[in-house]
mmCIF file of N, CA and C in Angstrom:
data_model
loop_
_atom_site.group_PDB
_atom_site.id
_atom_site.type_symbol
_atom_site.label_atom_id
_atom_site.label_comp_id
_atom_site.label_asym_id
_atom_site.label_seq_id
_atom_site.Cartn_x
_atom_site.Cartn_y
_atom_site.Cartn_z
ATOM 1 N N UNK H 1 -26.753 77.395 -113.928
ATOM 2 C CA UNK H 1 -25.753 78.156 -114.670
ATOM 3 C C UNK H 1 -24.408 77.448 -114.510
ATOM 4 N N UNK H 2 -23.488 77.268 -115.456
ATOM 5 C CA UNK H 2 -22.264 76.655 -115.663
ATOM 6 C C UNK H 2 -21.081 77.363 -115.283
ATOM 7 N N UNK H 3 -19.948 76.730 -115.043
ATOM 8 C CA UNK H 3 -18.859 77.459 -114.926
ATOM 9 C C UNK H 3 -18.178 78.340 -116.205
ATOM 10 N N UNK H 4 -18.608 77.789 -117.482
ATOM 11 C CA UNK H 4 -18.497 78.081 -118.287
ATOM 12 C C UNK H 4 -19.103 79.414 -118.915
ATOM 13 N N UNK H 5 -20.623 79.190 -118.842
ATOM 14 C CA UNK H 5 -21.374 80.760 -118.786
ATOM 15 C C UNK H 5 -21.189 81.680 -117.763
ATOM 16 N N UNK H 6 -20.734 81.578 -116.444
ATOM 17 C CA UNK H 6 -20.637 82.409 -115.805
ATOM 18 C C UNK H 6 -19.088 83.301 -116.004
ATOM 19 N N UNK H 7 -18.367 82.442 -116.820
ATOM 20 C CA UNK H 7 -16.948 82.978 -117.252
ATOM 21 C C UNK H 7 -17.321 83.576 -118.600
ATOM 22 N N UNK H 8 -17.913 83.260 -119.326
ATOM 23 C CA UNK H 8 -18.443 84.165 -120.662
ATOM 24 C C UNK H 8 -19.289 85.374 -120.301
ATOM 25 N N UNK H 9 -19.834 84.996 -119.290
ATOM 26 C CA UNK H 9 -20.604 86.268 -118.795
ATOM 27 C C UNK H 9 -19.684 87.776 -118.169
ATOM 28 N N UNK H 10 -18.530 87.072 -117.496
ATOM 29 C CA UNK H 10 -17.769 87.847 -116.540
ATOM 30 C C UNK H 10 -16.663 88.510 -118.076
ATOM 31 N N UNK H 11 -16.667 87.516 -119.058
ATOM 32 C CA UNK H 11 -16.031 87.892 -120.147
ATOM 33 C C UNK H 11 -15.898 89.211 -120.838
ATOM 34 N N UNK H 12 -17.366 89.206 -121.090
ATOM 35 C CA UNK H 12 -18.472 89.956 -121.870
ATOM 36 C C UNK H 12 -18.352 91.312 -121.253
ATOM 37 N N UNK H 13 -18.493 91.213 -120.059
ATOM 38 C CA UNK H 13 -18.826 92.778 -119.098
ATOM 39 C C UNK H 13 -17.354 93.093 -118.952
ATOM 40 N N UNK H 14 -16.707 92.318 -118.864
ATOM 41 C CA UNK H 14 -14.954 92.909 -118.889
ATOM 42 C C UNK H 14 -14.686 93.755 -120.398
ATOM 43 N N UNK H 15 -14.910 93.041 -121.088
ATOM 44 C CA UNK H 15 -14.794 93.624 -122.556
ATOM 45 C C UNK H 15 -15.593 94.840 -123.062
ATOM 46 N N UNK H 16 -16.898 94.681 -122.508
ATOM 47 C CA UNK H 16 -18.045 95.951 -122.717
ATOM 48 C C UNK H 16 -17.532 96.796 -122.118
ATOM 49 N N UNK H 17 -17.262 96.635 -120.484
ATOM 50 C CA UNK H 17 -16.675 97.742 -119.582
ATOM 51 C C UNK H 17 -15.692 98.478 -120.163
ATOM 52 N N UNK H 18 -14.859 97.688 -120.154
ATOM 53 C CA UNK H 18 -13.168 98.542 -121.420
ATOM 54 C C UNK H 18 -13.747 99.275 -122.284
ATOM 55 N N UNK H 19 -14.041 98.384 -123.059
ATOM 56 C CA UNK H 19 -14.726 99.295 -124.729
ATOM 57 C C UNK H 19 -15.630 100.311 -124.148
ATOM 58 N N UNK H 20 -16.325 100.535 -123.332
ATOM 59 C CA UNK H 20 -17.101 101.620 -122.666
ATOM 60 C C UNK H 20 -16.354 102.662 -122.339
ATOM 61 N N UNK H 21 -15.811 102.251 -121.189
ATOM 62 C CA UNK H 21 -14.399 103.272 -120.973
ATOM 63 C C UNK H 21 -13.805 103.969 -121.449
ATOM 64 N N UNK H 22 -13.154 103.222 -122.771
ATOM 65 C CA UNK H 22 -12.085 103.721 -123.161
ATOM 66 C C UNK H 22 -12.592 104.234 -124.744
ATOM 67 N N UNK H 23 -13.629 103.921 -125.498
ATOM 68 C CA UNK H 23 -13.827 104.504 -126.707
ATOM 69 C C UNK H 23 -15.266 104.665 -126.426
ATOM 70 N N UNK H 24 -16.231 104.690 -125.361
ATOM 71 C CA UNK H 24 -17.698 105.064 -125.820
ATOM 72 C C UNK H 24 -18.631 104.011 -125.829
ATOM 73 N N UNK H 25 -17.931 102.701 -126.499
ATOM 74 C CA UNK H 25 -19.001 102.205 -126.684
ATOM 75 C C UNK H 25 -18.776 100.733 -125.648
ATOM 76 N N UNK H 26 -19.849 99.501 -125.814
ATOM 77 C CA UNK H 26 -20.299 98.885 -125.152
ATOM 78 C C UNK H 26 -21.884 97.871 -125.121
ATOM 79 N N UNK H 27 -22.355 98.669 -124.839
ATOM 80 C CA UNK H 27 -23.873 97.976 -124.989
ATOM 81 C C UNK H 27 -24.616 96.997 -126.067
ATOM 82 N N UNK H 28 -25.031 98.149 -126.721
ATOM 83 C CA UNK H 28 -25.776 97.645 -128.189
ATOM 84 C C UNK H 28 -24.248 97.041 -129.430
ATOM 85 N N UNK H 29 -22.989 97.755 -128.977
ATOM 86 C CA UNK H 29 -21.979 97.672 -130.325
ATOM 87 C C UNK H 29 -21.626 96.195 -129.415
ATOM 88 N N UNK H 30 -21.090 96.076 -128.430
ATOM 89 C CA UNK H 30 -20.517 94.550 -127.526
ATOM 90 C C UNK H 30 -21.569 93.439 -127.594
ATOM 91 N N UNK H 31 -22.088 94.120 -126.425
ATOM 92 C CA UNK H 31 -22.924 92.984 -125.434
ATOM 93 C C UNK H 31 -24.117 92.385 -126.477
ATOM 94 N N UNK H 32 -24.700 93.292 -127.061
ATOM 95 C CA UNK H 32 -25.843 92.771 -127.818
ATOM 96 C C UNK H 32 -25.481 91.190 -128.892
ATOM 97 N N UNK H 33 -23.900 91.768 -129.942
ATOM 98 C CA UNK H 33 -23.743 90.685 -130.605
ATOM 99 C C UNK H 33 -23.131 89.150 -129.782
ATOM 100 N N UNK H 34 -22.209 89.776 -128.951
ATOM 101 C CA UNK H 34 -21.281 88.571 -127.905
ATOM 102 C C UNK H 34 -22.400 87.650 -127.271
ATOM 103 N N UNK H 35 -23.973 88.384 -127.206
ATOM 104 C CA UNK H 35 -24.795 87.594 -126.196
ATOM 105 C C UNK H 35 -25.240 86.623 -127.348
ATOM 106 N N UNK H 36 -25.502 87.424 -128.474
ATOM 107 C CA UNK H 36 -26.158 86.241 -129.504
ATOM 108 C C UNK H 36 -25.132 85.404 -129.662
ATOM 109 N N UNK H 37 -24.237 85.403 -130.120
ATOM 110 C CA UNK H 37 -22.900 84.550 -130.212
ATOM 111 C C UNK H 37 -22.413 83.275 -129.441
ATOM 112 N N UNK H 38 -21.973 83.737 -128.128
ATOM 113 C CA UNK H 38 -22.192 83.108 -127.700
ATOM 114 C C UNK H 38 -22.829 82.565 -126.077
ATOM 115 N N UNK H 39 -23.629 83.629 -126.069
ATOM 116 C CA UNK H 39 -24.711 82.474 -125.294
ATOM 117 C C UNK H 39 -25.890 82.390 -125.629
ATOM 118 N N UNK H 40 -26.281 82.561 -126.932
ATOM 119 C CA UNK H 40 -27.059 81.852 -128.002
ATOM 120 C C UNK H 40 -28.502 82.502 -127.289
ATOM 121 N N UNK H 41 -28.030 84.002 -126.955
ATOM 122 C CA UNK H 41 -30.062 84.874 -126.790
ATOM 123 C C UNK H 41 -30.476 85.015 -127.953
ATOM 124 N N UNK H 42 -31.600 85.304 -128.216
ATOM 125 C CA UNK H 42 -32.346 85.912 -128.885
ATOM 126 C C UNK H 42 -31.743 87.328 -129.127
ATOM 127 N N UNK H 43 -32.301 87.935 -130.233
ATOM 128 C CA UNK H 43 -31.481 89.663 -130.743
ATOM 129 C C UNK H 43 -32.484 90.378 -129.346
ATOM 130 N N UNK H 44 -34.111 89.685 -129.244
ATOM 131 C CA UNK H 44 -34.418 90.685 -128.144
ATOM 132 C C UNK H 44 -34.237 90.158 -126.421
ATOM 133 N N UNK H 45 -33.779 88.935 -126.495
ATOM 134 C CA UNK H 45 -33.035 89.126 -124.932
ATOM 135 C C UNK H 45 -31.651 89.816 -124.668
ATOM 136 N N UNK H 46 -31.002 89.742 -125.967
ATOM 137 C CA UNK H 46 -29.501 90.345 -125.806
ATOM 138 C C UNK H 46 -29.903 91.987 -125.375
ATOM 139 N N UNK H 47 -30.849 92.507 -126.399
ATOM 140 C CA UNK H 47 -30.890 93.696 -126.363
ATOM 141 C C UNK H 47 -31.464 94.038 -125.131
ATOM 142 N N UNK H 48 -32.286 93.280 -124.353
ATOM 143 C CA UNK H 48 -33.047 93.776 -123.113
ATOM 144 C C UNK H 48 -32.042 92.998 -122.026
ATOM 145 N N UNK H 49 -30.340 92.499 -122.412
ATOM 146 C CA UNK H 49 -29.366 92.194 -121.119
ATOM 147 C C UNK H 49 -28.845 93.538 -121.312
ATOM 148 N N UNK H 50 -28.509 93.987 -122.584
ATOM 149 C CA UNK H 50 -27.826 95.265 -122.654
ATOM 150 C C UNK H 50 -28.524 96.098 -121.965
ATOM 151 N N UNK H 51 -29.295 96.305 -121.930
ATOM 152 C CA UNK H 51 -30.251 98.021 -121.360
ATOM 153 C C UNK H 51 -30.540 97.661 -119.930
ATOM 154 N N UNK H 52 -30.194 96.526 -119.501
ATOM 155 C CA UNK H 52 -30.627 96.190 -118.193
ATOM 156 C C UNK H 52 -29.220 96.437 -117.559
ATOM 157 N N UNK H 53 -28.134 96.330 -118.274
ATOM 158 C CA UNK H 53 -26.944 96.063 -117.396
ATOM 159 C C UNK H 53 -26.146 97.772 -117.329
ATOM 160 N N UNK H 54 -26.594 98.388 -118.599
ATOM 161 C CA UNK H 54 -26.449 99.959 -118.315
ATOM 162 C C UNK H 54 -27.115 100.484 -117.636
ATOM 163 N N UNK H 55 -26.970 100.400 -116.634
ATOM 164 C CA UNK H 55 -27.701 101.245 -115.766
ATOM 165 C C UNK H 55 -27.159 102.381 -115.304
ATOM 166 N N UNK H 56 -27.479 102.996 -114.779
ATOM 167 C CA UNK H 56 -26.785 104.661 -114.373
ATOM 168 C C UNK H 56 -26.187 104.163 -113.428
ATOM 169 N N UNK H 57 -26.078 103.582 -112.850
ATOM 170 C CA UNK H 57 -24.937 103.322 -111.711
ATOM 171 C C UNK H 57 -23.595 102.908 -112.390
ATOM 172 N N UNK H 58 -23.588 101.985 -113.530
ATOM 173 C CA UNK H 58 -22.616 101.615 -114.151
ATOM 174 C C UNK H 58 -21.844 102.646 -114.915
ATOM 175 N N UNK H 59 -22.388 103.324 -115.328
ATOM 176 C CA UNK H 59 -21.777 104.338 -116.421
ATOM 177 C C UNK H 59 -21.439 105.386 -116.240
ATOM 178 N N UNK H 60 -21.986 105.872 -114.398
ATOM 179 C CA UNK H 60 -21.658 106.919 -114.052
ATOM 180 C C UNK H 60 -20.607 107.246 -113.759
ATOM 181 N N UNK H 61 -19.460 106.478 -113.112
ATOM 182 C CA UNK H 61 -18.433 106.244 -113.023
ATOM 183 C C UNK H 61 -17.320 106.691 -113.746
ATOM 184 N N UNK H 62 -17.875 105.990 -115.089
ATOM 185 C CA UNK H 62 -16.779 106.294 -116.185
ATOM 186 C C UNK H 62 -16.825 107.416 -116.796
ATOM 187 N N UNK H 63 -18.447 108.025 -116.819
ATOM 188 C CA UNK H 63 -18.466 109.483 -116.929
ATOM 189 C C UNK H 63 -17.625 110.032 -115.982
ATOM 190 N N UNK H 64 -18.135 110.181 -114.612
ATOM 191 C CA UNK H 64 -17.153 110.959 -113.850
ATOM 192 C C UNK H 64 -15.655 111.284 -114.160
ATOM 193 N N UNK H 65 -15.148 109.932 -114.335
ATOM 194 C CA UNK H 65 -13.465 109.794 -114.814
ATOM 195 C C UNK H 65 -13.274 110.771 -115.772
ATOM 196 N N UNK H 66 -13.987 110.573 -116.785
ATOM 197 C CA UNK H 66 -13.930 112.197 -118.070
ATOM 198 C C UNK H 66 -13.986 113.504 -117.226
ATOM 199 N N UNK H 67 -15.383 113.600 -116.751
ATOM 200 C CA UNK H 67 -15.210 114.872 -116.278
ATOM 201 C C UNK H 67 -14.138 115.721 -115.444
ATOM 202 N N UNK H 68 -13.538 114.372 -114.425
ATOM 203 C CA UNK H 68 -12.351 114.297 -113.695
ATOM 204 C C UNK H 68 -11.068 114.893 -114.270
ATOM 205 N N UNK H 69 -10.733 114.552 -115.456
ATOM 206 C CA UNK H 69 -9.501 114.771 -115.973
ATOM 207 C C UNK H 69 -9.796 115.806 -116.800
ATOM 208 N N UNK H 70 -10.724 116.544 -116.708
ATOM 209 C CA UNK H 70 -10.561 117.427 -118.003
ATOM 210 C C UNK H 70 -11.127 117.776 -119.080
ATOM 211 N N UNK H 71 -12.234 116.590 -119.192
ATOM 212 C CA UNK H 71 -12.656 116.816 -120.704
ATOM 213 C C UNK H 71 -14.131 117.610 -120.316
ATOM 214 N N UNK H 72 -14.437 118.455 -119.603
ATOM 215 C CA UNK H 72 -15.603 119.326 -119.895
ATOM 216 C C UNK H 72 -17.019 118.893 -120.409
ATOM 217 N N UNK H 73 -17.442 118.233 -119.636
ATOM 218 C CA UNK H 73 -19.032 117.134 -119.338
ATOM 219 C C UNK H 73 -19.428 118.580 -119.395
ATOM 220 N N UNK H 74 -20.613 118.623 -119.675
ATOM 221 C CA UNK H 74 -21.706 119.951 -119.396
ATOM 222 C C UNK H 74 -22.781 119.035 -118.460
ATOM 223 N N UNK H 75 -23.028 118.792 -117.602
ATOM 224 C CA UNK H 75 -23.497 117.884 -116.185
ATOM 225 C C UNK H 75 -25.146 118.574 -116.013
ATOM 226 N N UNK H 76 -25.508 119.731 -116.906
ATOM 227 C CA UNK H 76 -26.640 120.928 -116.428
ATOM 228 C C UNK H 76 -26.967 119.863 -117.974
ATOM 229 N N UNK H 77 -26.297 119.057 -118.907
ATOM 230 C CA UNK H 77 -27.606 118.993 -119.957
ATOM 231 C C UNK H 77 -28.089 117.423 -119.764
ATOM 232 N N UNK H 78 -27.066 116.464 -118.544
ATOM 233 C CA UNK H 78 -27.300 115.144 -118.469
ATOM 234 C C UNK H 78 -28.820 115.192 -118.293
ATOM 235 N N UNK H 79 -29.019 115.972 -116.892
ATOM 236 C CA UNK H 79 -31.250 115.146 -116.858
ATOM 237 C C UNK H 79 -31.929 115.121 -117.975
ATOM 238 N N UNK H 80 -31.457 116.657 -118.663
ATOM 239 C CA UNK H 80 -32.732 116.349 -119.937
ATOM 240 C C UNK H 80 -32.186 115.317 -121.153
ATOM 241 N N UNK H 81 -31.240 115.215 -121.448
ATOM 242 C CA UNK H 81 -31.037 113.721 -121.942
ATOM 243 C C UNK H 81 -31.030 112.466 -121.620
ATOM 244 N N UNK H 82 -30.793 112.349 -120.184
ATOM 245 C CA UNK H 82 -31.452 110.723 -119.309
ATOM 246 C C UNK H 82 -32.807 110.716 -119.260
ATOM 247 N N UNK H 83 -33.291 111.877 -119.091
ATOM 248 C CA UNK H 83 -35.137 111.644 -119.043
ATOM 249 C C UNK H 83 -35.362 111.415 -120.462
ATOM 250 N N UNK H 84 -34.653 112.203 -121.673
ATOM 251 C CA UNK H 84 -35.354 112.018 -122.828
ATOM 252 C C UNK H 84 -35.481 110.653 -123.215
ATOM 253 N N UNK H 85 -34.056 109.708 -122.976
ATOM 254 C CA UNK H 85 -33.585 108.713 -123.155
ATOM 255 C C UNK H 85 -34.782 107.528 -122.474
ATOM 256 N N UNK H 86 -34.691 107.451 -121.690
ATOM 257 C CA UNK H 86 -35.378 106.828 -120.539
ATOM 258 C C UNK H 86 -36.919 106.764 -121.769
ATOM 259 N N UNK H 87 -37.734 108.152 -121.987
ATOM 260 C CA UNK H 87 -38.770 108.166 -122.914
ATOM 261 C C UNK H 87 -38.438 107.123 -124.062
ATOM 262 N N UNK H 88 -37.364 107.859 -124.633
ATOM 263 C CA UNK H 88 -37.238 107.062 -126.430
ATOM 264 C C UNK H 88 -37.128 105.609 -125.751
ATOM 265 N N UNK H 89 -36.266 105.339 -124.727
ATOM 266 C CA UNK H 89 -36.496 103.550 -124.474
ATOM 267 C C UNK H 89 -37.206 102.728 -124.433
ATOM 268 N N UNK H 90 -38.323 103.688 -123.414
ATOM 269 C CA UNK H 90 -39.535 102.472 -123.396
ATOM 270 C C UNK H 90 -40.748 102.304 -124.769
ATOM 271 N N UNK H 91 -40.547 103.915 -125.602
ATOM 272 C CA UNK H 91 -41.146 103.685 -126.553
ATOM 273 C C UNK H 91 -40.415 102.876 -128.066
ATOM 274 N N UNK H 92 -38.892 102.838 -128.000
ATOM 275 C CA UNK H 92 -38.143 102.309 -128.262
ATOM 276 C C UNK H 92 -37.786 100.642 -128.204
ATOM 277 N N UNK H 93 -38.855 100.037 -127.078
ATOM 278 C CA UNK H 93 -38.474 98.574 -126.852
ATOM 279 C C UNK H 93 -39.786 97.936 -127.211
ATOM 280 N N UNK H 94 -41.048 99.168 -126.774
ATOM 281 C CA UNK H 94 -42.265 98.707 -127.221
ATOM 282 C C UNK H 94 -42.261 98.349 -128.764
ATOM 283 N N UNK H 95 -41.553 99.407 -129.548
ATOM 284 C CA UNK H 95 -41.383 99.438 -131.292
ATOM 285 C C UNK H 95 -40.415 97.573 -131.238
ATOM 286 N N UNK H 96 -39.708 97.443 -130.627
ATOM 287 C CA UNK H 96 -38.124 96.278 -130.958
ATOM 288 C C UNK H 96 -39.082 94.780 -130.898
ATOM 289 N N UNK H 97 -39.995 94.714 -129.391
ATOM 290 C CA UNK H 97 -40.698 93.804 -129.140
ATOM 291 C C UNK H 97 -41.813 93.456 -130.179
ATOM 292 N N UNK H 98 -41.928 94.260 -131.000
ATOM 293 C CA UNK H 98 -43.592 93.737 -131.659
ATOM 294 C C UNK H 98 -42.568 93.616 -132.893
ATOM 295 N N UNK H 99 -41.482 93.701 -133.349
ATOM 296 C CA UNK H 99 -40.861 92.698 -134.286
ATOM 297 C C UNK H 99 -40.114 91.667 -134.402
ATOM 298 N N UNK H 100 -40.488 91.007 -135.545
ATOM 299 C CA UNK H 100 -39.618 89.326 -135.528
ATOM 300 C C UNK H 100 -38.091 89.616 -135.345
ATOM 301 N N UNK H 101 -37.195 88.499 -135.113
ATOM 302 C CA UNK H 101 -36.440 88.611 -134.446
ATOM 303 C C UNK H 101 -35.335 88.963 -135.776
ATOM 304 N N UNK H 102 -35.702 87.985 -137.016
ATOM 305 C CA UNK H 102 -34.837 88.285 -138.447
ATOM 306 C C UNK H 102 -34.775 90.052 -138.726
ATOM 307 N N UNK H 103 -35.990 90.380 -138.929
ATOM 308 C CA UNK H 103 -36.338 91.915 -138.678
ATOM 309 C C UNK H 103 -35.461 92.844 -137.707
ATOM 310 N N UNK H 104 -35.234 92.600 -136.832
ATOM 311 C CA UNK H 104 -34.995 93.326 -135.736
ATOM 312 C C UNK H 104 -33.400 92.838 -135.936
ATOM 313 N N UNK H 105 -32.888 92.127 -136.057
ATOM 314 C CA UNK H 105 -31.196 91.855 -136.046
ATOM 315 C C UNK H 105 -30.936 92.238 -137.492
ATOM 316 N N UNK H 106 -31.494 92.642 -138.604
ATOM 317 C CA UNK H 106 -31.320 93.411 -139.895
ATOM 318 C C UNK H 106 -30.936 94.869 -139.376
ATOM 319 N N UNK H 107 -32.509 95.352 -138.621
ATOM 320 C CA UNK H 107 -32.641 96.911 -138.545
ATOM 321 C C UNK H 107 -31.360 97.396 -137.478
ATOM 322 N N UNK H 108 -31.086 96.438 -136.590
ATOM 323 C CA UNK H 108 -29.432 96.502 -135.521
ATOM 324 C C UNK H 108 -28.890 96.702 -136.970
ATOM 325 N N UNK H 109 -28.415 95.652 -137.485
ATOM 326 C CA UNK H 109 -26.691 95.372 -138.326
ATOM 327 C C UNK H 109 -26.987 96.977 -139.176
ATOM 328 N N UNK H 110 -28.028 97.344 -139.598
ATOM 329 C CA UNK H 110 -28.408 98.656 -140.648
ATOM 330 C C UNK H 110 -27.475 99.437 -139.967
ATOM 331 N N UNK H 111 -28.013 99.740 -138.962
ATOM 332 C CA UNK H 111 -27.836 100.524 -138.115
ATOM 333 C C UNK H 111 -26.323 100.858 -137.326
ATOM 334 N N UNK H 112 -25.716 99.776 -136.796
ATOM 335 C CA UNK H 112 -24.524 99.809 -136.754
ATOM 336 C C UNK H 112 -23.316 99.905 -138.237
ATOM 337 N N UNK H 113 -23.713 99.628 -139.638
ATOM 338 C CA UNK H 113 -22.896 99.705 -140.428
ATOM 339 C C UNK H 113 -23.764 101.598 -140.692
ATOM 340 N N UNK H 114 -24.602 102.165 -140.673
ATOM 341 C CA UNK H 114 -24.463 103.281 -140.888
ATOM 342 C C UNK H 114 -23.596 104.145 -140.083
ATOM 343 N N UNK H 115 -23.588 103.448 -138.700
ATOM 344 C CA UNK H 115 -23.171 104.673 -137.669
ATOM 345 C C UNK H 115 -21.513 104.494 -138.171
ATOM 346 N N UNK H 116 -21.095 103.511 -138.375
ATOM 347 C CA UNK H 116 -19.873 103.145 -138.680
ATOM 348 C C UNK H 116 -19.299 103.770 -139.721
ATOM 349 N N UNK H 117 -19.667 103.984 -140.913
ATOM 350 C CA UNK H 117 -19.770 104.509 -142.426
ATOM 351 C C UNK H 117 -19.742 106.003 -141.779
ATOM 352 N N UNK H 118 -20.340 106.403 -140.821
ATOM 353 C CA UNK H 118 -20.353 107.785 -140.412
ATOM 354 C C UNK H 118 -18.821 108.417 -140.156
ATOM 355 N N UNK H 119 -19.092 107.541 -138.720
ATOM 356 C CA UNK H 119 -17.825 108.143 -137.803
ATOM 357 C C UNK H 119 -16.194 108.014 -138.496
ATOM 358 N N UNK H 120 -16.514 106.894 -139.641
ATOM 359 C CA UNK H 120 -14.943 106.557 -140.136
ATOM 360 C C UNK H 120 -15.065 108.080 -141.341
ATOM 361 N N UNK H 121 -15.632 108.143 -142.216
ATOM 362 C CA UNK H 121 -16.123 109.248 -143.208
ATOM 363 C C UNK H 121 -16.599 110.367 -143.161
ATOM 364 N N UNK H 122 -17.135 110.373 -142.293
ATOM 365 C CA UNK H 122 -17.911 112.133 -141.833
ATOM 366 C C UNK H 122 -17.878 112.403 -141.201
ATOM 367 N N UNK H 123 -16.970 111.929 -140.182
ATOM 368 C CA UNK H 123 -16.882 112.578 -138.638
ATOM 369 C C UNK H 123 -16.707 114.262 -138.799
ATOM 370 N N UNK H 124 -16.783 114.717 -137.595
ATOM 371 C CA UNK H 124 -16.731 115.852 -137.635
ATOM 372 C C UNK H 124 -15.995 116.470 -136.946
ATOM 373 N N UNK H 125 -14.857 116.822 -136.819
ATOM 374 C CA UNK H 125 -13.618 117.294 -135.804
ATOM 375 C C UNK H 125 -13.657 118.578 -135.243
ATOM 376 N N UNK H 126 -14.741 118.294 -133.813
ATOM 377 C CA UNK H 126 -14.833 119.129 -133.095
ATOM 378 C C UNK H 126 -13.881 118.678 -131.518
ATOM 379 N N UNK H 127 -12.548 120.085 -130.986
ATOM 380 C CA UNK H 127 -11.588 119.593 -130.722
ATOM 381 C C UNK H 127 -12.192 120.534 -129.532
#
């Protein structure tokens, strides 16, 4: 490993971390494209650095900080959405892995310009 990748690497998680932090996102919206970019993974190694590097230790943190200041986590509905999650993943990576890689970086970009088209247009302003 280079001095160079290990500074793109330290890059990457600085930038995901923030963008995590501070608006939500991170993973699949950061790390997934920055890895193809530039350190030239595959759509399914990027996607399996992303899910490897969220781990509940990482994210718990920054949850906490919310809950900390105020913003009202409901903490009684996290298990059944980490367990559900945890389910949809592995049946979720089994579905990602048995497609080509052109395939699979289409059904991402779909996917991120819908969620996008959403949140700018239909959000829903619950305060």
């Amino acid at each position: 490993m280079t001095l160079e990748t290990i500074i793109l690497l330290v890059i990457l998680g600085l930038l995901a971390g923030f963008l995590s932090g501070s608006i939500g996102i991170g993973g699949g919206v950061i790390m997934v494209p920055l890895a193809i970019w530039f350190l030239g993974y595959s759509q399914h190694q990027a996607q399996g650095m992303s899910l490897a590097v969220l781990a509940v230790p990482v994210t718990l943190l920054a949850a906490y900080t919310y809950h900390k200041n105020g913003h009202e986590l409901d903490w009684r509905y996290v298990p059944f959405i980490a367990i559900a999650f945890i389910i949809g993943g592995y049946f979720g990576s089994k579905v990602a892995i048995s497609l080509n890689q052109q395939l699979l970086k289409k059904v991402f970009g779909i996917i991120l310009i819908i969620v996008a088209v959403k949140m700018i247009f239909f959000s829903s302003a619950k305060a």
